[in-house]
């Protein structure tokens, strides 16, 4: 998990946003498959949900960092 965090932190904001959209689409598909009984790997729901949360956290951190730098420079 530590390597995964480092890899996510190394991404640019645009790459994180793109990855978030992909994971959100994956989550939609997994939920649909789960509801119809076609999802054989139920752990994918949990993993994807956590990956989405990690990405949202990193995106928010970078936003706060940018906002803080703008406030300090005024």
mmCIF file of C-alpha atoms in Angstrom:
data_model
loop_
_atom_site.group_PDB
_atom_site.id
_atom_site.type_symbol
_atom_site.label_atom_id
_atom_site.label_comp_id
_atom_site.label_asym_id
_atom_site.label_seq_id
_atom_site.Cartn_x
_atom_site.Cartn_y
_atom_site.Cartn_z
ATOM 1 C CA UNK A 1 0.000 0.000 0.000
ATOM 2 C CA UNK A 2 2.850 2.407 0.737
ATOM 3 C CA UNK A 3 4.176 2.085 -2.808
ATOM 4 C CA UNK A 4 0.696 2.665 -4.177
ATOM 5 C CA UNK A 5 0.411 5.903 -2.195
ATOM 6 C CA UNK A 6 3.774 7.088 -3.497
ATOM 7 C CA UNK A 7 2.720 6.267 -7.035
ATOM 8 C CA UNK A 8 -0.528 8.221 -6.633
ATOM 9 C CA UNK A 9 1.317 11.188 -5.144
ATOM 10 C CA UNK A 10 3.689 11.229 -8.127
ATOM 11 C CA UNK A 11 0.792 11.727 -10.552
ATOM 12 C CA UNK A 12 -0.227 15.162 -11.787
ATOM 13 C CA UNK A 13 -3.624 16.632 -10.917
ATOM 14 C CA UNK A 14 -4.969 15.898 -14.388
ATOM 15 C CA UNK A 15 -3.824 12.280 -14.188
ATOM 16 C CA UNK A 16 -5.474 11.898 -10.780
ATOM 17 C CA UNK A 17 -8.731 13.328 -12.127
ATOM 18 C CA UNK A 18 -8.609 10.951 -15.084
ATOM 19 C CA UNK A 19 -7.880 7.990 -12.818
ATOM 20 C CA UNK A 20 -10.764 9.032 -10.532
ATOM 21 C CA UNK A 21 -13.161 9.037 -13.482
ATOM 22 C CA UNK A 22 -11.954 5.576 -14.525
ATOM 23 C CA UNK A 23 -12.352 4.177 -11.009
ATOM 24 C CA UNK A 24 -15.822 5.711 -10.700
ATOM 25 C CA UNK A 25 -16.850 4.025 -13.954
ATOM 26 C CA UNK A 26 -15.362 0.745 -12.714
ATOM 27 C CA UNK A 27 -17.323 1.071 -9.480
ATOM 28 C CA UNK A 28 -20.544 1.569 -11.438
ATOM 29 C CA UNK A 29 -19.867 -1.584 -13.474
ATOM 30 C CA UNK A 30 -18.966 -3.601 -10.378
ATOM 31 C CA UNK A 31 -22.163 -2.531 -8.598
ATOM 32 C CA UNK A 32 -24.227 -3.496 -11.608
ATOM 33 C CA UNK A 33 -22.512 -6.872 -11.893
ATOM 34 C CA UNK A 34 -22.896 -7.446 -8.149
ATOM 35 C CA UNK A 35 -26.615 -6.668 -8.287
ATOM 36 C CA UNK A 36 -27.139 -9.120 -11.148
ATOM 37 C CA UNK A 37 -24.981 -11.794 -9.539
ATOM 38 C CA UNK A 38 -22.282 -11.707 -12.214
ATOM 39 C CA UNK A 39 -19.451 -10.320 -10.086
ATOM 40 C CA UNK A 40 -17.359 -13.228 -8.892
ATOM 41 C CA UNK A 41 -14.735 -11.118 -7.141
ATOM 42 C CA UNK A 42 -16.650 -9.191 -4.499
ATOM 43 C CA UNK A 43 -13.466 -7.699 -3.061
ATOM 44 C CA UNK A 44 -13.252 -5.428 -6.103
ATOM 45 C CA UNK A 45 -16.083 -3.302 -4.699
ATOM 46 C CA UNK A 46 -14.179 -2.588 -1.508
ATOM 47 C CA UNK A 47 -10.818 -2.041 -3.214
ATOM 48 C CA UNK A 48 -12.256 0.327 -5.792
ATOM 49 C CA UNK A 49 -14.163 2.301 -3.160
ATOM 50 C CA UNK A 50 -10.950 2.767 -1.191
ATOM 51 C CA UNK A 51 -8.960 3.748 -4.282
ATOM 52 C CA UNK A 52 -11.582 6.390 -5.061
ATOM 53 C CA UNK A 53 -11.302 7.723 -1.515
ATOM 54 C CA UNK A 54 -7.496 7.867 -1.773
ATOM 55 C CA UNK A 55 -7.672 9.752 -5.046
ATOM 56 C CA UNK A 56 -10.242 12.223 -3.713
ATOM 57 C CA UNK A 57 -8.081 12.819 -0.650
ATOM 58 C CA UNK A 58 -4.985 13.541 -2.725
ATOM 59 C CA UNK A 59 -6.931 15.825 -5.061
ATOM 60 C CA UNK A 60 -8.295 17.757 -2.088
ATOM 61 C CA UNK A 61 -4.830 18.018 -0.522
ATOM 62 C CA UNK A 62 -3.417 19.542 -3.682
ATOM 63 C CA UNK A 63 -6.347 21.987 -3.887
ATOM 64 C CA UNK A 64 -5.787 23.098 -0.305
ATOM 65 C CA UNK A 65 -2.072 23.471 -0.982
ATOM 66 C CA UNK A 66 -2.756 25.693 -3.987
ATOM 67 C CA UNK A 67 -5.315 27.750 -2.061
ATOM 68 C CA UNK A 68 -2.868 28.177 0.809
ATOM 69 C CA UNK A 69 -0.131 29.393 -1.511
ATOM 70 C CA UNK A 70 -2.484 31.892 -3.138
ATOM 71 C CA UNK A 71 -3.587 33.229 0.246
ATOM 72 C CA UNK A 72 -0.013 33.626 1.484
ATOM 73 C CA UNK A 73 1.082 35.520 -1.609
ATOM 74 C CA UNK A 74 -1.644 38.187 -1.207
#
